[in-house]
XYZ file of C-alpha atoms in Angstrom:
611
model
C 219.464 156.559 -64.202
C 215.708 156.852 -63.839
C 213.398 154.545 -61.461
C 209.682 154.234 -61.202
C 208.083 152.656 -58.168
C 204.891 151.593 -56.991
C 202.597 150.157 -54.609
C 198.557 148.837 -53.728
C 197.449 147.320 -51.437
C 193.618 145.861 -52.383
C 190.459 144.238 -50.737
C 186.823 143.458 -50.831
C 184.348 141.510 -48.990
C 182.538 140.666 -52.642
C 179.026 140.471 -53.999
C 178.250 136.836 -52.547
C 177.626 136.094 -48.329
C 176.769 132.819 -47.280
C 174.885 133.189 -43.647
C 176.882 131.295 -40.679
C 173.320 128.545 -39.534
C 175.503 126.394 -39.115
C 179.010 125.375 -37.380
C 181.972 122.615 -39.311
C 180.866 120.719 -37.068
C 177.229 120.496 -37.109
C 175.007 117.802 -38.847
C 171.437 117.949 -37.782
C 169.468 119.970 -39.697
C 167.016 121.081 -37.252
C 169.689 121.893 -34.817
C 171.829 124.579 -36.182
C 174.611 126.248 -33.593
C 175.717 128.423 -35.725
C 175.564 132.671 -34.563
C 173.488 133.578 -37.892
C 176.170 136.230 -39.115
C 175.649 137.418 -43.293
C 179.590 136.224 -44.198
C 181.514 136.935 -47.112
C 182.227 134.599 -49.250
C 184.249 135.882 -52.380
C 186.752 137.944 -50.671
C 189.527 138.974 -51.836
C 192.828 140.921 -51.082
C 195.386 142.001 -52.753
C 199.439 143.654 -52.054
C 201.533 144.191 -55.164
C 204.340 146.543 -55.790
C 205.894 147.638 -58.598
C 209.258 148.148 -59.935
C 211.921 149.831 -62.594
C 214.802 150.338 -62.655
C 216.519 152.250 -65.524
C 220.348 153.495 -66.551
C 222.455 153.652 -69.112
C 225.528 151.740 -69.664
C 226.178 153.959 -72.703
C 224.621 156.557 -74.627
C 224.434 152.895 -77.628
C 223.607 150.543 -74.163
C 220.144 150.895 -71.887
C 219.786 148.759 -69.556
C 216.540 147.943 -67.585
C 215.547 146.053 -64.701
C 211.869 145.682 -63.597
C 210.316 144.164 -60.383
C 206.508 142.431 -59.686
C 205.392 140.862 -56.559
C 202.091 140.738 -55.164
C 200.557 138.608 -52.225
C 196.689 137.067 -53.369
C 193.897 135.417 -51.025
C 190.465 134.906 -52.012
C 188.200 132.378 -51.725
C 185.307 131.279 -54.165
C 181.467 131.152 -53.812
C 179.583 127.342 -53.083
C 176.029 127.643 -52.850
C 175.819 124.360 -50.987
C 178.248 125.902 -48.388
C 175.774 129.067 -48.204
C 174.673 127.881 -44.927
C 178.068 125.985 -43.584
C 180.520 129.777 -45.130
C 183.435 128.364 -42.829
C 183.757 125.502 -44.699
C 184.817 127.159 -47.725
C 187.786 127.055 -49.105
C 190.420 129.808 -48.862
C 193.393 130.215 -52.196
C 196.258 131.357 -51.626
C 198.465 132.912 -54.443
C 201.365 134.505 -54.538
C 204.150 136.016 -57.912
C 206.992 137.499 -58.344
C 208.107 138.218 -62.084
C 212.089 139.926 -62.499
C 212.954 141.169 -65.909
C 216.756 142.348 -67.037
C 216.190 144.304 -70.350
C 219.724 145.004 -72.409
C 218.924 147.419 -75.348
C 222.245 148.277 -78.083
C 221.804 150.175 -80.633
C 223.919 149.479 -83.673
C 223.449 152.001 -85.396
C 220.995 153.906 -86.692
C 219.126 151.527 -88.600
C 219.664 148.497 -86.706
C 218.627 148.065 -82.549
C 219.341 144.313 -80.441
C 217.887 143.321 -76.963
C 218.514 140.769 -75.249
C 216.157 140.152 -71.985
C 216.449 137.464 -69.094
C 213.067 137.178 -67.504
C 212.573 135.369 -63.769
C 208.774 134.110 -63.613
C 207.395 132.248 -60.013
C 204.177 132.369 -58.762
C 202.761 129.901 -55.726
C 199.037 128.904 -55.702
C 197.710 126.490 -52.577
C 193.510 126.370 -51.719
C 193.129 124.756 -47.940
C 190.072 124.752 -45.514
C 193.044 125.150 -42.766
C 196.587 125.103 -43.201
C 197.713 121.951 -40.706
C 196.957 118.936 -42.969
C 195.687 117.116 -39.973
C 193.487 120.091 -38.104
C 190.994 118.681 -35.549
C 188.721 121.267 -36.800
C 188.364 119.085 -39.450
C 185.520 116.842 -39.386
C 184.753 113.692 -41.047
C 183.563 114.395 -44.896
C 180.205 112.397 -44.276
C 179.388 115.258 -41.953
C 176.434 118.199 -42.777
C 176.036 116.231 -46.101
C 172.729 117.231 -47.963
C 169.562 114.429 -47.387
C 167.011 115.305 -49.959
C 167.679 117.228 -53.178
C 167.834 121.480 -53.737
C 169.455 121.503 -49.719
C 172.363 123.220 -48.719
C 174.788 121.524 -46.072
C 174.115 121.808 -42.530
C 177.863 121.362 -41.652
C 181.185 120.045 -42.723
C 184.244 121.250 -44.961
C 185.694 120.821 -48.374
C 188.007 117.857 -48.132
C 190.850 118.826 -50.718
C 193.494 120.547 -51.040
C 196.566 121.720 -53.151
C 199.589 122.703 -53.814
C 201.598 123.973 -56.860
C 204.405 126.004 -57.753
C 205.385 127.254 -61.353
C 209.093 128.807 -61.679
C 209.583 129.799 -65.011
C 212.990 130.900 -66.255
C 212.897 132.555 -70.524
C 215.666 134.228 -72.318
C 214.781 136.462 -75.314
C 216.822 137.540 -78.080
C 215.411 139.909 -81.462
C 217.307 142.195 -83.214
C 215.808 144.772 -85.535
C 217.747 146.567 -88.932
C 215.680 148.474 -90.871
C 218.274 146.796 -94.145
C 217.245 149.214 -96.925
C 215.014 151.524 -97.869
C 211.921 148.582 -98.673
C 212.917 146.053 -95.580
C 212.896 145.664 -92.477
C 214.031 142.299 -91.150
C 213.424 141.400 -87.350
C 215.262 137.961 -86.150
C 213.586 136.911 -82.761
C 215.233 133.274 -80.706
C 213.364 132.346 -77.471
C 213.924 130.297 -75.026
C 211.685 128.721 -71.502
C 212.189 126.352 -68.756
C 209.269 125.060 -66.347
C 209.910 124.291 -62.973
C 206.277 123.008 -62.324
C 205.998 120.834 -58.765
C 202.579 119.573 -58.559
C 200.593 118.140 -55.574
C 196.807 117.761 -54.369
C 194.271 115.115 -52.080
C 191.674 114.886 -50.267
C 191.018 113.073 -46.817
C 189.491 109.273 -47.491
C 184.948 109.719 -48.605
C 184.345 106.545 -47.556
C 182.684 106.695 -44.600
C 183.364 103.621 -43.389
C 186.928 104.369 -42.976
C 187.655 108.393 -42.557
C 190.050 108.367 -39.392
C 192.276 106.112 -38.527
C 193.006 104.406 -35.161
C 193.141 107.484 -33.767
C 190.711 110.214 -34.436
C 192.925 111.094 -37.103
C 192.116 111.965 -41.034
C 192.944 109.544 -43.793
C 194.934 110.957 -46.404
C 195.627 108.663 -49.272
C 199.130 106.657 -49.740
C 201.550 108.080 -52.068
C 200.764 107.087 -55.423
C 197.361 105.470 -54.811
C 193.798 107.209 -56.527
C 192.796 110.369 -54.475
C 196.434 111.570 -54.082
C 198.674 113.312 -57.073
C 201.976 114.812 -56.706
C 204.196 115.755 -59.527
C 207.131 117.313 -60.765
C 208.257 118.371 -63.996
C 210.137 120.649 -66.009
C 209.175 120.474 -69.586
C 210.691 123.288 -71.948
C 209.746 125.256 -74.713
C 212.307 126.827 -78.233
C 210.341 129.505 -80.434
C 212.399 131.416 -83.379
C 210.950 133.754 -85.794
C 211.431 136.171 -88.574
C 209.595 138.735 -90.479
C 210.821 140.961 -93.191
C 208.460 144.170 -94.088
C 208.455 145.365 -97.557
C 207.299 148.695 -98.154
C 206.843 150.052 -101.869
C 205.151 152.968 -102.860
C 202.022 151.792 -103.078
C 201.793 148.872 -100.564
C 203.429 147.276 -97.456
C 203.668 143.387 -97.143
C 204.971 141.105 -93.896
C 205.947 137.905 -94.695
C 207.159 136.217 -91.002
C 208.039 131.807 -90.402
C 207.613 130.606 -87.289
C 209.441 127.925 -85.946
C 208.353 126.802 -81.950
C 209.639 123.300 -79.987
C 207.875 121.770 -76.950
C 209.125 119.526 -75.000
C 207.143 117.751 -71.991
C 209.533 115.892 -70.579
C 207.877 113.236 -69.484
C 207.229 109.644 -69.932
C 204.526 108.134 -71.328
C 202.337 104.246 -70.829
C 203.664 102.618 -74.745
C 200.039 100.715 -74.186
C 197.253 103.220 -73.061
C 195.808 99.805 -71.731
C 198.081 98.900 -69.105
C 198.855 102.827 -67.742
C 200.910 101.823 -64.592
C 204.739 101.519 -64.139
C 206.114 98.400 -63.416
C 209.959 97.342 -62.698
C 209.443 93.904 -64.437
C 208.147 95.719 -67.539
C 210.383 98.568 -68.037
C 209.828 99.090 -71.991
C 205.459 99.589 -70.866
C 206.524 103.203 -70.732
C 207.754 105.530 -73.457
C 209.254 109.266 -73.492
C 206.680 111.748 -74.533
C 207.336 113.076 -77.991
C 209.009 116.609 -78.717
C 206.331 118.271 -80.586
C 207.173 120.913 -83.560
C 205.534 123.636 -86.151
C 206.985 125.437 -88.606
C 204.073 128.987 -88.601
C 204.367 130.790 -91.198
C 202.802 134.190 -91.918
C 201.369 136.524 -94.337
C 199.970 140.399 -94.528
C 199.662 143.190 -96.971
C 198.162 146.271 -96.956
C 197.497 148.626 -99.919
C 196.118 152.065 -100.317
C 192.255 152.102 -102.879
C 192.195 156.090 -101.952
C 193.765 158.429 -100.128
C 192.206 158.259 -97.184
C 191.650 154.875 -97.317
C 193.118 151.151 -97.067
C 192.810 147.618 -97.156
C 194.282 144.596 -95.737
C 194.949 141.436 -94.882
C 196.148 138.595 -93.539
C 196.809 134.618 -93.290
C 199.076 133.301 -90.746
C 199.439 129.458 -88.296
C 199.500 129.648 -84.992
C 201.071 127.043 -82.655
C 199.661 126.575 -78.894
C 200.911 124.287 -76.286
C 198.311 122.750 -74.463
C 197.999 123.402 -70.680
C 200.068 121.753 -68.423
C 197.149 119.787 -66.468
C 196.256 118.093 -69.399
C 199.765 117.072 -70.535
C 200.260 115.664 -66.938
C 197.348 115.270 -64.494
C 196.440 112.098 -62.674
C 201.061 110.766 -63.240
C 202.365 110.172 -59.789
C 206.078 110.489 -59.861
C 207.590 107.074 -57.848
C 210.912 106.634 -55.890
C 212.967 105.309 -58.620
C 212.666 108.016 -60.444
C 209.295 106.352 -62.796
C 207.045 107.699 -63.725
C 202.786 106.154 -63.946
C 199.368 107.312 -64.126
C 196.787 106.683 -60.761
C 193.956 105.250 -62.265
C 190.237 104.527 -60.667
C 188.350 104.967 -57.575
C 190.322 105.882 -54.493
C 188.143 102.959 -52.328
C 189.641 100.778 -54.799
C 186.068 99.526 -57.197
C 185.573 99.637 -60.283
C 184.142 102.652 -62.034
C 182.268 103.888 -64.915
C 185.439 106.783 -66.400
C 185.829 107.646 -62.775
C 189.505 109.075 -63.827
C 190.800 111.621 -65.868
C 194.558 111.567 -66.564
C 197.002 113.329 -68.896
C 197.897 112.647 -71.909
C 202.097 114.252 -72.354
C 201.710 113.027 -75.955
C 199.070 115.569 -77.580
C 200.003 117.846 -80.104
C 199.651 121.490 -80.208
C 196.608 123.390 -81.035
C 196.886 124.327 -84.656
C 194.955 127.301 -85.135
C 195.208 129.088 -88.874
C 193.719 132.247 -88.886
C 192.753 134.332 -92.000
C 191.455 138.383 -91.752
C 191.000 141.034 -94.365
C 190.009 144.469 -94.187
C 189.112 148.195 -94.817
C 190.098 150.988 -93.160
C 188.725 154.171 -94.159
C 188.444 157.779 -92.841
C 185.371 159.624 -93.153
C 185.921 162.822 -92.048
C 189.093 164.681 -90.219
C 187.813 162.548 -87.148
C 186.511 160.428 -87.685
C 187.939 156.567 -88.674
C 186.138 152.979 -90.183
C 187.508 150.279 -89.555
C 185.439 146.649 -91.399
C 186.839 143.384 -90.974
C 186.014 139.480 -92.360
C 188.089 136.850 -90.520
C 187.741 133.097 -89.943
C 189.943 130.862 -87.245
C 190.321 126.924 -88.623
C 191.140 124.531 -85.270
C 192.570 121.833 -85.783
C 193.892 119.355 -82.652
C 190.780 120.639 -80.310
C 191.709 118.474 -77.142
C 188.638 116.330 -75.467
C 189.168 112.865 -74.130
C 189.275 109.313 -75.461
C 187.472 106.280 -73.238
C 190.238 103.289 -72.884
C 189.234 100.019 -70.909
C 192.387 98.138 -69.228
C 193.463 94.817 -69.203
C 192.566 94.100 -65.740
C 188.338 95.849 -66.255
C 189.136 98.852 -64.678
C 187.749 102.361 -66.560
C 189.215 105.854 -66.946
C 189.557 108.434 -69.796
C 192.736 111.061 -70.726
C 193.149 113.936 -73.016
C 193.313 112.840 -76.716
C 193.278 115.540 -79.766
C 190.013 113.961 -81.160
C 187.798 117.455 -81.684
C 187.266 120.275 -84.159
C 186.223 124.012 -83.795
C 186.033 127.241 -86.129
C 184.925 130.640 -85.807
C 183.540 133.326 -88.305
C 182.894 136.845 -88.777
C 182.982 140.061 -89.204
C 183.342 143.513 -87.363
C 182.079 147.078 -87.680
C 183.452 149.933 -85.734
C 184.214 152.999 -85.494
C 186.077 155.889 -83.595
C 185.555 159.741 -83.171
C 189.238 161.495 -81.878
C 188.912 163.736 -79.391
C 188.342 166.498 -80.071
C 185.073 169.487 -79.947
C 185.939 168.143 -75.576
C 184.716 164.699 -77.297
C 185.394 161.541 -78.116
C 183.453 157.574 -79.513
C 183.559 153.951 -80.750
C 181.225 151.853 -81.345
C 182.262 148.585 -82.496
C 179.971 145.985 -83.569
C 180.526 141.935 -83.902
C 178.797 139.024 -85.242
C 180.118 135.923 -84.917
C 179.580 132.260 -85.420
C 181.970 129.572 -83.214
C 181.056 126.020 -83.717
C 183.179 122.458 -82.547
C 182.276 119.208 -81.521
C 182.520 120.279 -78.248
C 183.480 122.578 -75.866
C 184.261 120.864 -73.114
C 187.362 118.438 -72.791
C 185.716 116.230 -71.055
C 182.181 116.326 -73.138
C 182.467 112.843 -73.834
C 183.111 111.360 -70.551
C 180.361 113.415 -69.881
C 177.858 111.794 -71.730
C 179.177 108.126 -71.465
C 178.416 108.834 -68.505
C 174.315 109.682 -68.981
C 174.181 106.996 -71.590
C 174.708 109.104 -74.737
C 176.423 109.120 -78.484
C 179.372 111.241 -78.975
C 178.768 114.559 -80.986
C 179.793 113.824 -84.305
C 178.659 117.095 -85.856
C 179.787 121.051 -85.087
C 177.260 122.444 -82.615
C 177.674 125.799 -80.819
C 180.386 126.267 -79.210
C 179.602 128.282 -74.883
C 181.408 131.341 -76.804
C 178.932 131.807 -79.913
C 177.926 134.763 -78.239
C 176.078 135.882 -82.106
C 176.120 140.142 -81.776
C 178.087 141.935 -79.704
C 178.217 145.601 -79.162
C 179.622 148.121 -77.587
C 180.336 151.811 -77.032
C 182.238 154.779 -75.326
C 181.738 158.152 -75.228
C 184.005 160.109 -73.427
C 183.704 164.547 -72.722
C 186.035 166.704 -70.691
C 188.589 169.778 -70.593
C 191.794 168.014 -71.109
C 193.381 168.980 -67.362
C 190.462 168.972 -66.371
C 188.268 167.074 -65.496
C 187.028 163.930 -68.474
C 183.218 162.258 -68.284
C 182.940 158.508 -69.761
C 179.958 156.164 -70.459
C 180.947 152.848 -71.862
C 178.054 149.870 -72.968
C 178.315 146.272 -73.690
C 175.454 145.013 -75.294
C 175.193 140.886 -76.196
C 173.486 138.286 -77.444
C 173.046 135.806 -75.630
C 175.434 132.560 -75.258
C 174.188 128.679 -76.213
C 173.001 126.623 -73.099
C 171.695 122.610 -73.710
C 167.930 122.361 -73.427
C 166.285 119.920 -71.146
C 164.635 117.107 -72.805
C 162.340 116.541 -70.523
C 160.535 119.937 -70.704
C 160.726 120.866 -74.576
C 157.747 119.226 -76.742
C 160.874 119.063 -79.887
C 163.193 116.354 -79.597
C 166.524 117.776 -78.951
C 169.554 115.584 -80.755
C 172.597 117.892 -79.972
C 174.289 119.799 -77.311
C 173.924 123.825 -76.977
C 170.259 123.774 -78.999
C 169.082 127.292 -76.875
C 170.096 130.652 -76.002
C 170.641 132.241 -72.578
C 168.902 135.662 -72.437
C 170.973 138.878 -73.838
C 173.394 140.899 -72.002
C 173.507 144.501 -70.997
C 175.508 146.756 -69.188
C 177.079 150.389 -68.607
C 179.861 151.697 -66.390
C 180.240 155.307 -66.301
C 183.558 156.877 -64.982
C 183.709 160.086 -63.483
C 187.821 162.669 -62.856
C 189.010 165.391 -61.900
C 192.450 166.596 -61.534
C 193.545 169.668 -58.824
C 196.828 171.156 -59.215
C 198.888 171.956 -56.361
C 202.912 172.681 -57.000
C 204.694 170.384 -58.910
C 201.581 168.017 -57.333
C 198.814 166.076 -59.285
C 195.746 165.372 -57.065
C 192.988 163.477 -58.977
C 189.778 162.098 -57.522
C 188.034 160.341 -59.525
C 184.212 157.836 -58.908
C 183.756 154.062 -61.015
C 180.018 153.321 -61.744
C 180.081 149.512 -62.553
C 176.765 148.226 -64.068
C 175.245 151.075 -63.902
C 172.041 150.532 -64.111
C 172.308 147.259 -61.691
C 171.350 145.290 -63.973
C 170.980 141.189 -63.059
C 172.148 139.509 -66.811
C 171.682 135.530 -65.938
C 174.976 134.597 -67.061
C 173.787 131.074 -66.533
C 170.254 129.274 -67.032
C 168.410 126.622 -65.604
C 167.460 123.363 -68.681
C 164.266 123.521 -67.707
C 162.692 126.880 -68.071
C 166.315 128.851 -69.895
C 166.112 131.447 -66.943
C 168.060 131.509 -63.794
C 165.664 132.064 -61.164
C 163.606 129.206 -62.388
C 163.844 124.939 -62.130
C 160.648 122.739 -63.536
C 162.246 119.899 -61.862
C 161.828 121.322 -58.440
C 158.261 119.725 -58.809
C 159.800 116.141 -58.435
C 162.085 117.450 -55.483
C 160.017 115.792 -53.068
C 160.050 117.385 -48.856
C 163.691 119.540 -48.127
C 164.736 117.966 -45.056
C 166.211 121.029 -43.666
C 165.949 125.198 -42.534
C 164.873 126.545 -46.067
C 162.944 126.419 -49.346
C 163.302 124.906 -53.139
C 163.718 128.481 -53.934
C 166.306 129.863 -51.635
C 168.300 127.014 -53.496
C 167.208 127.451 -56.591
C 168.068 131.522 -56.439
C 172.049 131.464 -57.390
C 174.034 134.552 -57.147
C 176.335 132.741 -59.385
C 173.867 132.754 -62.054
C 173.826 136.409 -62.496
C 175.644 138.631 -63.079
C 177.303 141.769 -60.357
C 175.309 144.072 -58.800
C 176.322 147.382 -59.015
C 179.478 148.154 -57.848
C 180.804 151.962 -56.673
C 184.514 153.067 -56.037
C 185.374 155.839 -55.131
C 188.835 156.789 -54.611
C 191.735 159.449 -54.761
C 195.580 159.830 -56.518
C 198.443 161.828 -55.777
C 201.430 162.331 -58.548
C 204.442 164.675 -58.682
C-alpha cells in the first residue's frame, strides 16, 4: 500500500487597494465618515488538501483512491467602489473531488481502466450573508452624481449561489493486437446536477423598501430573480487505432459525443412564457450529437528528422449559463423564461436569456509540422496550424407578441485561427538548458463577445457582417526560458514573455479616419520577465529547499486595457467633456484604473521540506 498527502494554506491581500473614505451608509460626497485607511480590494485566501491511496488487490489489479478539497474566499476589484471598499461583495467557493480508479492488467499486451469520479463545487457571493441584513442600504445611496466619479457610499445589491455536482463513469481498454496495431476503446458518461440562484434588491428608488423598512427582493418567477435546477447529461465514446510501420506511424480514431440539456424551450421564441392554457408552447430541447473523425500521421525524412500532420473534428458543449440563463422553474415542475425589466416597463432589449437548444461548438483543426534534431541536445520544431470554428455563439434580437424585446443566445457566428510556431529546445547538459518559441497567429471572427449584436442594437449600430480581429488576436509572441544550475544543489531560471498588442476599438470621435469595424487598432506590446532561484540541502533522510520567485522582475506595467480615445491605459480624451466633478477626487484619479495594467512586481520567498 502507498499513500500521499499534502496540504496548503495561501493568503494574499492582493495588489489592488481602495481607501475607506466613505462608509456604506454615506451619501453626501462632501461629508465622508470613513477612517481613510487603505483596504485590499482583491484579497485571496485558500485552504487545500490532496491525498492519494494505492493498493494492489492482486498483482494484476491496482485500486487507487484520490481526494482533493479546497476552500476559497476572494474579492474582485471594482473601480467604482474604491472609496467605499466595504460595499464590494465577497466570493466563496469550495470544491470536493473524489476519484476511484481500478487498473487491470489483462495480459502483457492489454490492460483496462475503470474510473468513477465525484465532484462537487459550490459558489456564492454577497456583501452580507443575510439577505435582510440591516447594514444593506437603498440602491440609490452613494450613486455618483457626475461623470468620472467614484461612489460615495452604498453597496453592491446582487447575490448569487451556484452548486454543481458531477458524477463521471469512464472505461478504457488498450490492447496491442499485433506488432502494427494498438487499439484503444473508451466510454464515458457524465451527469450534472446544477442549481442556480441570483437576485438583487430592487433598483427602483420609489420602492426599494417595504412598509417595515425592509429590503424588497423580486418575487419568484419575475424579472430580477433567477432560480432553477437542471440535470444535463453527456455521453462520449471513442475508438482509436495506432498503426506503427517501419517507415511511418498512423493514428486513426473516431469519437461520438452526445449532450442532453434535459429541459424545455419555447416552441415559439416570440412567446417565451409558459401558460397552462397552452401547454404546447414549450417543447423538449433537442439532444445534440456529433461524430468526430481524427487522423494523424508521422514519418521520418532522415535519421534525425520527422514530418507529422493531423486533422480532427472537436465537439464543445456550450457553457451552462448560455443554455439556462433567465430560466425559472415553476411550482408545477414546468419551465418558463423571465424577460422584461424589473420595474415592469418595456425596454430596448434589456434581457438576455439562455437557449437550451444551442448546438455544440464544432471545430475542425489542421496541423502540419517538422521535428528536426540539430545537435545531440538541441531539437527544432516547426508547426503550422489552422482551426475552423462553427456554431460560434451570438445573440438574436426578438420582439414578443406583446411588444417586449429580449435577446437570446443562438449559433450564428463563425471564427478561424491561422498560425505557425517555431520553437527550439536545448535539453539540460553542461549545467544549462533553454527553450525558445515564436508564434505568429491570426484570429478572426464575426464577434468576440456573444452579446455583441445586443450591444450594437443598443447603440443603433448595424450587426457586424465581416470577419474582424478577435479580442485575443495577438499576432506575435516570443517566449523563452533559460535554466542553469547543478542537479541536487541549486537552480536558477529566467522566463521571458514578449508579445504584440491585442486589438481594441478606437473611439470614432477622436480618429480622423472613418472606422467601419471593431478591433481596428492595436494596444501597446507586452513584455514580462520572471526569475526563480532554488537551493537544496540534505539532512539525513530529509531534504530542504529554500526558494525565491520574482514575478514581473523589472516591474513593468503592461497596458492590458486601454481607452478607445487614446489607445493608452492612463489617458482618456473624453475627459474634456466631463464637466464639473461632484466629489473629493480629481478626474485623473478616476481615469487611472489599476485594472488596466498588468500586476506589479511580486516577490515570494519560501521553504519546503520533504522526507
